[in-house]
Amino acid sequence: VECSNATEALAAAEAGADIILLDNFTPQELHRAAAQVKAAHPRVTVEASGGVVLGSLPQFLGPHIDVVSMGCLTHSAPALDFALRV
C-alpha cells in the first residue's frame, strides 16, 4: 500500500498490508515512520520510494527499511531505437 504519512502507513499495516510503500518522505520522516511500522508490525516489508537518486541513496538506507525503489533508473534512462529483422 502506498502511503504518504505515518498514520496511513500504520493504518495500512493494521488492515493487513504485507508491504508498505513510504512515498516521497524526507529521510528523517522516512526513518521515523518506518520505525513506527516495524515496532507495531515487524513482519511488514517497508519500502522507501520517491525522490531517491544515486547520490541521496545512503540517506534512505536504515535498519527499518527493507527495500528502496529508485524510479530514476527507469524514467531517466535514454531511449534506444532498434529493429530486429529476420
Short mmCIF file of C-alpha atoms in Angstrom, two decimals:
data_model
loop_
_atom_site.label_atom_id
_atom_site.label_comp_id
_atom_site.label_asym_id
_atom_site.label_seq_id
_atom_site.Cartn_x
_atom_site.Cartn_y
_atom_site.Cartn_z
CA VAL A 1 0.00 0.00 0.00
CA GLU A 2 1.39 3.41 -0.96
CA CYS A 3 1.33 5.79 1.99
CA SER A 4 2.13 9.48 2.26
CA ASN A 5 2.36 9.74 6.06
CA ALA A 6 2.97 7.61 9.14
CA THR A 7 -0.72 7.49 10.10
CA GLU A 8 -1.64 5.99 6.72
CA ALA A 9 1.23 3.50 6.97
CA LEU A 10 0.16 2.29 10.41
CA ALA A 11 -3.48 2.02 9.30
CA ALA A 12 -2.49 0.02 6.21
CA ALA A 13 -0.34 -2.35 8.26
CA GLU A 14 -3.14 -2.76 10.81
CA ALA A 15 -5.53 -3.59 7.96
CA GLY A 16 -3.23 -6.42 6.85
CA ALA A 17 -0.96 -4.95 4.18
CA ASP A 18 2.16 -7.04 3.60
CA ILE A 19 4.18 -4.22 2.04
CA ILE A 20 4.07 -0.55 2.98
CA LEU A 21 5.48 1.91 0.42
CA LEU A 22 6.54 5.14 2.12
CA ASP A 23 6.46 7.56 -0.80
CA ASN A 24 8.09 11.00 -1.02
CA PHE A 25 9.21 11.18 2.60
CA THR A 26 12.27 13.12 3.70
CA PRO A 27 14.91 10.75 5.06
CA GLN A 28 14.13 11.87 8.63
CA GLU A 29 10.36 11.35 8.22
CA LEU A 30 11.00 8.04 6.46
CA HIS A 31 13.09 6.55 9.26
CA ARG A 32 10.66 7.73 11.94
CA ALA A 33 7.62 6.25 10.11
CA ALA A 34 9.44 3.02 9.26
CA ALA A 35 10.43 2.53 12.90
CA GLN A 36 6.81 3.02 13.98
CA VAL A 37 5.54 0.49 11.43
CA LYS A 38 8.21 -2.09 12.30
CA ALA A 39 7.60 -1.67 16.05
CA ALA A 40 3.89 -2.39 15.64
CA HIS A 41 4.12 -4.86 12.73
CA PRO A 42 7.63 -6.41 12.47
CA ARG A 43 6.72 -8.75 9.58
CA VAL A 44 5.57 -5.95 7.26
CA THR A 45 8.00 -5.09 4.46
CA VAL A 46 8.78 -1.36 4.39
CA GLU A 47 9.77 0.18 1.06
CA ALA A 48 11.14 3.69 0.52
CA SER A 49 10.38 5.46 -2.74
CA GLY A 50 10.12 8.91 -4.25
CA GLY A 51 12.95 11.36 -4.66
CA VAL A 52 15.66 8.74 -4.25
CA VAL A 53 18.62 9.23 -6.59
CA LEU A 54 22.01 7.59 -6.52
CA GLY A 55 23.59 10.50 -4.64
CA SER A 56 20.96 10.50 -1.89
CA LEU A 57 20.56 6.71 -1.61
CA PRO A 58 22.63 6.33 1.59
CA GLN A 59 20.26 8.73 3.40
CA PHE A 60 17.33 6.39 2.69
CA LEU A 61 19.01 3.22 3.96
CA GLY A 62 18.38 2.16 7.53
CA PRO A 63 17.55 -0.69 9.89
CA HIS A 64 13.79 -0.43 9.34
CA ILE A 65 13.89 -0.08 5.53
CA ASP A 66 13.67 -3.37 3.63
CA VAL A 67 13.54 -2.10 0.03
CA VAL A 68 14.45 1.15 -1.73
CA SER A 69 12.96 1.95 -5.14
CA MET A 70 14.68 4.36 -7.48
CA GLY A 71 12.47 5.49 -10.33
CA CYS A 72 15.38 7.39 -11.84
CA LEU A 73 16.69 4.04 -13.08
CA THR A 74 13.77 3.74 -15.49
CA HIS A 75 12.25 7.16 -16.17
CA SER A 76 15.62 8.82 -16.76
CA ALA A 77 17.06 6.09 -18.98
CA PRO A 78 17.80 7.15 -22.54
CA ALA A 79 15.73 5.61 -25.31
CA LEU A 80 17.15 3.05 -27.70
CA ASP A 81 15.62 2.73 -31.15
CA PHE A 82 16.33 -0.57 -32.91
CA ALA A 83 14.67 -3.07 -35.19
CA LEU A 84 15.07 -6.81 -35.42
CA ARG A 85 14.52 -8.18 -38.90
CA VAL A 86 14.59 -11.89 -39.51
#
